[in-house]
Tab-separated table of C-alpha atoms and ligand atoms in Angstrom:
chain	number	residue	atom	x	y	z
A	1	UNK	CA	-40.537	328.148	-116.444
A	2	UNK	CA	-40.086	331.141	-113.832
A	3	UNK	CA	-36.340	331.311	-112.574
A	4	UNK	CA	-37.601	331.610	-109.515
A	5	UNK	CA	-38.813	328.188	-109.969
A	6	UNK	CA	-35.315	326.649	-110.420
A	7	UNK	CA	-34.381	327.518	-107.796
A	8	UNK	CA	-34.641	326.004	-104.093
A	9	UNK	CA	-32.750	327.218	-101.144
A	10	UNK	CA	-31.466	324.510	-98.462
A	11	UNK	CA	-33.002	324.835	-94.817
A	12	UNK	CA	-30.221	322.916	-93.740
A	13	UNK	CA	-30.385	323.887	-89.597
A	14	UNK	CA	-32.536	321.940	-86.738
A	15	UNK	CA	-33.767	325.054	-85.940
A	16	UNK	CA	-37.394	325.913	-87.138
A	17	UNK	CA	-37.003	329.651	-86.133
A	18	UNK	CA	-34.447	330.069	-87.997
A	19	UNK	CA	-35.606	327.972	-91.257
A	20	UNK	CA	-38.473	329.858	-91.360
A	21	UNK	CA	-36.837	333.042	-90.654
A	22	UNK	CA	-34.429	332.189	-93.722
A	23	UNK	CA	-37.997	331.259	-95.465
A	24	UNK	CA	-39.529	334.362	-94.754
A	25	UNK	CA	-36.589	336.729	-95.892
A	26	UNK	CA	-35.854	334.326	-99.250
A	27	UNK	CA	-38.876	333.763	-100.216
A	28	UNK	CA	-38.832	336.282	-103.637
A	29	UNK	CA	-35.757	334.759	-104.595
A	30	UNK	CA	-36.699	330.898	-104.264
A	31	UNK	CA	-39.331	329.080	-105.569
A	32	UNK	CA	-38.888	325.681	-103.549
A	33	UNK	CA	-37.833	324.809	-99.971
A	34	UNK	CA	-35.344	322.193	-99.144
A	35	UNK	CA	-36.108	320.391	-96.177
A	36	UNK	CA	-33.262	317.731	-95.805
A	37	UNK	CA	-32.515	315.432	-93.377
A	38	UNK	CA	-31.528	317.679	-90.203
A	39	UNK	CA	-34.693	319.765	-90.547
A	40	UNK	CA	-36.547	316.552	-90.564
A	41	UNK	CA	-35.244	315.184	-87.688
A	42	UNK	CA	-35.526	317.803	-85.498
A	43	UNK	CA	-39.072	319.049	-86.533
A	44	UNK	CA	-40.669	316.041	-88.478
A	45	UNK	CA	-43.775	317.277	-91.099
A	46	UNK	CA	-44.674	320.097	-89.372
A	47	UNK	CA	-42.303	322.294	-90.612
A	48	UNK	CA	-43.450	321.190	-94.512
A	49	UNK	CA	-47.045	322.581	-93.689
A	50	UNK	CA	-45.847	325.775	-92.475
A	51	UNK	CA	-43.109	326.555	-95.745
A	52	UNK	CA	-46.118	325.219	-97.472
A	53	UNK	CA	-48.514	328.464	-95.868
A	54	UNK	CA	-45.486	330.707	-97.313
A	55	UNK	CA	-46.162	329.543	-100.610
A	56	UNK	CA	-43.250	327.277	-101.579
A	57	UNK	CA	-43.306	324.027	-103.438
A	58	UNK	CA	-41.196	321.287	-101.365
A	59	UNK	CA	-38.456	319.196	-101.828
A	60	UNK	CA	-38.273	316.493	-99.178
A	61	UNK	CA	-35.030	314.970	-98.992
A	62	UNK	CA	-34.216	312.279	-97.314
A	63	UNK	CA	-32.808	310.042	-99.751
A	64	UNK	CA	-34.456	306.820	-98.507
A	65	UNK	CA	-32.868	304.010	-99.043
A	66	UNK	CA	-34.253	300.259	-97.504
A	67	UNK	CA	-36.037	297.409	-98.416
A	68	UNK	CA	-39.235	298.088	-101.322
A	69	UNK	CA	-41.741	297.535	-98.608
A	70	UNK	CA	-40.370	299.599	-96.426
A	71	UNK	CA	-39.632	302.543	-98.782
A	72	UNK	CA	-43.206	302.311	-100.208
A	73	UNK	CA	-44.653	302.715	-96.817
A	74	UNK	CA	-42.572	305.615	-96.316
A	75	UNK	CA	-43.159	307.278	-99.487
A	76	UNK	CA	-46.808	306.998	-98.906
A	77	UNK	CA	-46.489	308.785	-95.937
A	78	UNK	CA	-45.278	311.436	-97.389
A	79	UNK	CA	-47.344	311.693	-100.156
A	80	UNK	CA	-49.706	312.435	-97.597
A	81	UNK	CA	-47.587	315.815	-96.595
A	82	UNK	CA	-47.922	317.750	-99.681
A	83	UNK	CA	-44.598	317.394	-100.406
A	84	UNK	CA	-43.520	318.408	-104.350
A	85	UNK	CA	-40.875	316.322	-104.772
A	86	UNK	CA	-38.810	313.451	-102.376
A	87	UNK	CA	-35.117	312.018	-103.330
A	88	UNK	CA	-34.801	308.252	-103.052
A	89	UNK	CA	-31.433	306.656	-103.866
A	90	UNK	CA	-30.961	305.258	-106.557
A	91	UNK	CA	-28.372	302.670	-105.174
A	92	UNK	CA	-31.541	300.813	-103.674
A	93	UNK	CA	-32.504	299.396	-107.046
A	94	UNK	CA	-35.599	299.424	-109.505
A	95	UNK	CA	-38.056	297.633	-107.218
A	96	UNK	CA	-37.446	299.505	-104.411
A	97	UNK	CA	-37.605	302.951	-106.335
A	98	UNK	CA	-40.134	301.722	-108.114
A	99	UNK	CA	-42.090	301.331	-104.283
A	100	UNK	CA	-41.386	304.769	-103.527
A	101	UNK	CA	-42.662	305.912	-106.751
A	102	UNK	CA	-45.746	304.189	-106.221
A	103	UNK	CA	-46.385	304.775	-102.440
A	104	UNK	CA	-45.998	308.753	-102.898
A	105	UNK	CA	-48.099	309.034	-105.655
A	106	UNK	CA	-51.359	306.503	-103.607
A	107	UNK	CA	-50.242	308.931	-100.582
A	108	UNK	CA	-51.583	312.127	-102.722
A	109	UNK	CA	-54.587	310.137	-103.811
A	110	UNK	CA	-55.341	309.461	-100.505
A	111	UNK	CA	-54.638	312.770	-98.931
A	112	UNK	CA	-56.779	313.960	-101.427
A	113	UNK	CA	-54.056	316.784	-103.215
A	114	UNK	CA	-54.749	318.052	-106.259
A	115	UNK	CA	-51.152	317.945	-107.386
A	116	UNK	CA	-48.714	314.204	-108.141
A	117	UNK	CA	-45.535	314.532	-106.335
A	118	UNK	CA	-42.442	313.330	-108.244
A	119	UNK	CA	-39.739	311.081	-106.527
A	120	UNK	CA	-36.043	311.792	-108.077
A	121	UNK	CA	-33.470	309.124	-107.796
A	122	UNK	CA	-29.951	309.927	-106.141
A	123	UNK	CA	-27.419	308.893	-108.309
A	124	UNK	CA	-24.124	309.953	-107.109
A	125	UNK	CA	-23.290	312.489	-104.096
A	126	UNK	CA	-22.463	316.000	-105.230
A	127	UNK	CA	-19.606	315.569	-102.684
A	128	UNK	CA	-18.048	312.195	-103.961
A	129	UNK	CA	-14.959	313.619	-105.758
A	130	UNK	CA	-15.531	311.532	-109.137
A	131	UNK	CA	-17.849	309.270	-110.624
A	132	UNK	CA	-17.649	306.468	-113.253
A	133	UNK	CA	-19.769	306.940	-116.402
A	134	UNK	CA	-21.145	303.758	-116.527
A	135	UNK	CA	-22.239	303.281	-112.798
A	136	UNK	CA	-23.994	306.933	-113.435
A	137	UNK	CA	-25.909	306.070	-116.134
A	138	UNK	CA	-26.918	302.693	-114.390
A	139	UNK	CA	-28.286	304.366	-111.797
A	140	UNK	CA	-29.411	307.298	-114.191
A	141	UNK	CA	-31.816	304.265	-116.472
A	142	UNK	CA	-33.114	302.782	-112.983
A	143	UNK	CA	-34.755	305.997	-111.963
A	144	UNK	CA	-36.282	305.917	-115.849
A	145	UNK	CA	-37.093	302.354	-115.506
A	146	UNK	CA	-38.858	302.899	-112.227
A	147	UNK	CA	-41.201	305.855	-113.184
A	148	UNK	CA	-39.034	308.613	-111.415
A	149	UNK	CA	-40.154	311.796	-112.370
A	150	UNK	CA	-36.208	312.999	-112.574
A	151	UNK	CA	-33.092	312.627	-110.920
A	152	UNK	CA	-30.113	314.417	-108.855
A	153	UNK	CA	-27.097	314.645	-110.265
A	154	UNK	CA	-23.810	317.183	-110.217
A	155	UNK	CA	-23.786	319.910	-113.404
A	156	UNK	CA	-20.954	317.947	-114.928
A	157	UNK	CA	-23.575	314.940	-115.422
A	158	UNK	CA	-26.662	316.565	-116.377
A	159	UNK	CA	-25.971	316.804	-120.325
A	160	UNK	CA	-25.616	313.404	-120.396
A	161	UNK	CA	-28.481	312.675	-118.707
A	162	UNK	CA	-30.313	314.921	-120.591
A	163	UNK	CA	-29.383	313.557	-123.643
A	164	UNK	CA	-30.191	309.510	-122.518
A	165	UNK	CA	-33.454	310.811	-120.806
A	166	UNK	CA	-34.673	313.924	-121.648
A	167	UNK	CA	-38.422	314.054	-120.508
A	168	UNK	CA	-36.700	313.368	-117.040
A	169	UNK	CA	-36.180	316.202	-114.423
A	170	UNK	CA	-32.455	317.295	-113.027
A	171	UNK	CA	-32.074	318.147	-109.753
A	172	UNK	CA	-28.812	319.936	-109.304
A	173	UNK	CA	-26.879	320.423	-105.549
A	174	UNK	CA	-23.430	320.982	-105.279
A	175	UNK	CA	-23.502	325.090	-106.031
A	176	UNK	CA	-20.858	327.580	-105.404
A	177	UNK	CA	-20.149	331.242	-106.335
A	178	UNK	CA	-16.893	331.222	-108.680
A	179	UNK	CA	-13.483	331.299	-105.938
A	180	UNK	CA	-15.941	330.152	-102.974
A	181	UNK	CA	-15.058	327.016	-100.682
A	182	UNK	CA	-15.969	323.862	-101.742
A	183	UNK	CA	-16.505	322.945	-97.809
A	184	UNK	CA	-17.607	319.041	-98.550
A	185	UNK	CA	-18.687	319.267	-101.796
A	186	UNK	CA	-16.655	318.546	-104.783
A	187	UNK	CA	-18.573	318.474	-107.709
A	188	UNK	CA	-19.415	322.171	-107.833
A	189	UNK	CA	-21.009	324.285	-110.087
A	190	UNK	CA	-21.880	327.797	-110.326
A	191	UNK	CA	-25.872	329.131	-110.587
A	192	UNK	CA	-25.154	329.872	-114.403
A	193	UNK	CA	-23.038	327.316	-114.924
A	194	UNK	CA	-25.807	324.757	-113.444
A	195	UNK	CA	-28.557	326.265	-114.865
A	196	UNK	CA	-26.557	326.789	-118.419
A	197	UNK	CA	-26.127	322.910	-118.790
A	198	UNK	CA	-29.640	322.228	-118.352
A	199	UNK	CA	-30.620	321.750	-114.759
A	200	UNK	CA	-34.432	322.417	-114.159
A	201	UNK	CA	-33.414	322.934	-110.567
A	202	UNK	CA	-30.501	323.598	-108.374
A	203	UNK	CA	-30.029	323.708	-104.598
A	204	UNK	CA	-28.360	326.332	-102.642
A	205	UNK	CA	-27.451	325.404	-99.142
A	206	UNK	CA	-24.756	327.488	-97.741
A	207	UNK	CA	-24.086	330.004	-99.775
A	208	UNK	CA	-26.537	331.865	-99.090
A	209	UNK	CA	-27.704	330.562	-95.284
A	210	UNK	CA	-24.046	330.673	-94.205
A	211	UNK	CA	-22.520	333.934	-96.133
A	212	UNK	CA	-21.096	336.309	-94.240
A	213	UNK	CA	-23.297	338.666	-96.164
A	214	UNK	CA	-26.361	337.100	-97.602
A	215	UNK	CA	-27.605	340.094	-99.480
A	216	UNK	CA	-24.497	340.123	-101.379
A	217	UNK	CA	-24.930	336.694	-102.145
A	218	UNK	CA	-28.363	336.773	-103.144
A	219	UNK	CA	-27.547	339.861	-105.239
A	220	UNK	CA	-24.783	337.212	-107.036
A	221	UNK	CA	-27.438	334.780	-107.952
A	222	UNK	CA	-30.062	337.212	-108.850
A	223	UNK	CA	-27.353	338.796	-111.004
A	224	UNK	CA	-26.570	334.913	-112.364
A	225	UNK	CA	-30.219	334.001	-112.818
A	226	UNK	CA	-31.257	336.873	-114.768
A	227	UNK	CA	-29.864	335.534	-117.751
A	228	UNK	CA	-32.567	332.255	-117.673
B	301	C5P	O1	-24.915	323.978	-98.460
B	301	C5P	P1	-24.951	323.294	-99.785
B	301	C5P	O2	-25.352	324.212	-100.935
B	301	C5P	O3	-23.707	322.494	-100.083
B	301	C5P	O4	-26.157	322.267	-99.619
B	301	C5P	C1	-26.449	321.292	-100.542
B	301	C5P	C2	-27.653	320.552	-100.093
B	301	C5P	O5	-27.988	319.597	-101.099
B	301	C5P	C3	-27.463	319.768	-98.795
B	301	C5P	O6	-28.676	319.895	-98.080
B	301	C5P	C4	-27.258	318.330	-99.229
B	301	C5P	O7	-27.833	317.415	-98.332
B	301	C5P	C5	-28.010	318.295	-100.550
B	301	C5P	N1	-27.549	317.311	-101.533
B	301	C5P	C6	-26.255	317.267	-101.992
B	301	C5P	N2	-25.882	316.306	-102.908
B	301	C5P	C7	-26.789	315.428	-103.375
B	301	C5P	C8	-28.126	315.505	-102.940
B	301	C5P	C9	-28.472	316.474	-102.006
B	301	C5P	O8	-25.432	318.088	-101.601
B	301	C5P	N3	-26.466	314.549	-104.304
């Protein structure tokens, strides 16, 4: 796989000048967009056609969470939007991931793409400050059990989950440079460290968006990445 293509960088603003301004400049260094829940909000599917004209594969998340039929309904609707992949949580249970699985993938058919999106089950919060092994891999088998194509999980968890489900893919937040701020996260990783232990892709919010000197910080994680 291209690095490029483990990487995605987080449009975390409710701005859409300035997400697609950060799209615009980023876009040899990432090969997926974030669009999370603030970007959402403020500018609802719009904003995934237009990253989508740039080029990049998508990564909706919004870590739905209610009851089956209403997650299935949801995820259908977005299947619809071209989206690559869409986080549900995990903590909602098998029927109701398996729902989302199912509505996304009848929301391609139906829109007619050429491509199946994947849904990834949440397990734990990269900012929760531990987690208990056997609640991780719980949550780790229901995603499996449900047809998830993968799961998101902190770098500390991924050879574990790599080892119980390998075929699955691991979506990795919770990235720092080595000595940066932690700001709300606490299960941090660096680029290599991330992509050392296995993670198909990470997530890089912050870092780069909110560095005083995003060159520098891109240089970092080209400088990181070159090595996959
Ligand atoms: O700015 P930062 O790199 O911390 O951004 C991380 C992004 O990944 C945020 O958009 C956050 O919502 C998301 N995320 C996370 N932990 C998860 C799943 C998603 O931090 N378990």
């Amino acid at each position: 796989m291209k690095t490029i293509n483990r990487l995605a960088i987080a449009l975390d603003t409710d701005d859409s000048v300035e997400a697609l301004r950060w799209a615009r400049d980023y876009r040899e260094e990432f090969g997926y967009a974030k669009v999370g829940l603030e970007l959402f909000m403020a500018e609802g599917p719009g904003i995934i056609y237009a990253l989508r004209e740039l080029g990049y594969r998508i990564l909706l998340d919004l870590k739905m969470h209610d009851i089956p039929t209403t997650v299935g309904r949801a995820a259908r609707v977005v299947g619809g939007y071209g989206v690559d992949l869409l986080t549900v949580h995990t903590a909602g249970g098998v029927p109701m991931l398996r729902a989302a699985v199912e509505g996304l993938a009848e929301g391609a058919v139906a829109a007619g793409l050429d491509f199946k999106p994947q849904a990834l089950g949440v397990t734990f919060l990269t900012s929760d400050p531990a987690v208990d092994e056997a609640a991780f891999v719980a949550r780790l088998d229901a995603a499996a059990e449900a047809g998830c194509g993968g799961y998101v999980c902190a770098a500390a968890e991924v050879e574990l989950a790599k080892e119980r489900h390998p075929e699955l893919f691991a979506l990795v937040p919770g990235i720092r440079f080595k000595g940066a701020q932690p700001d709300d996260q606490s299960r941090v990783a660096t680029p290599a460290e991330a992509l050392g232990m296995g993670a198909d892709l990470i997530v890089i919010g912050r870092s780069v968006t909110r560095a005083a000197d995003p060159d520098a910080a891109l240089a970092m994680l080209r400088a990181e990445a070159a090595a996959f």
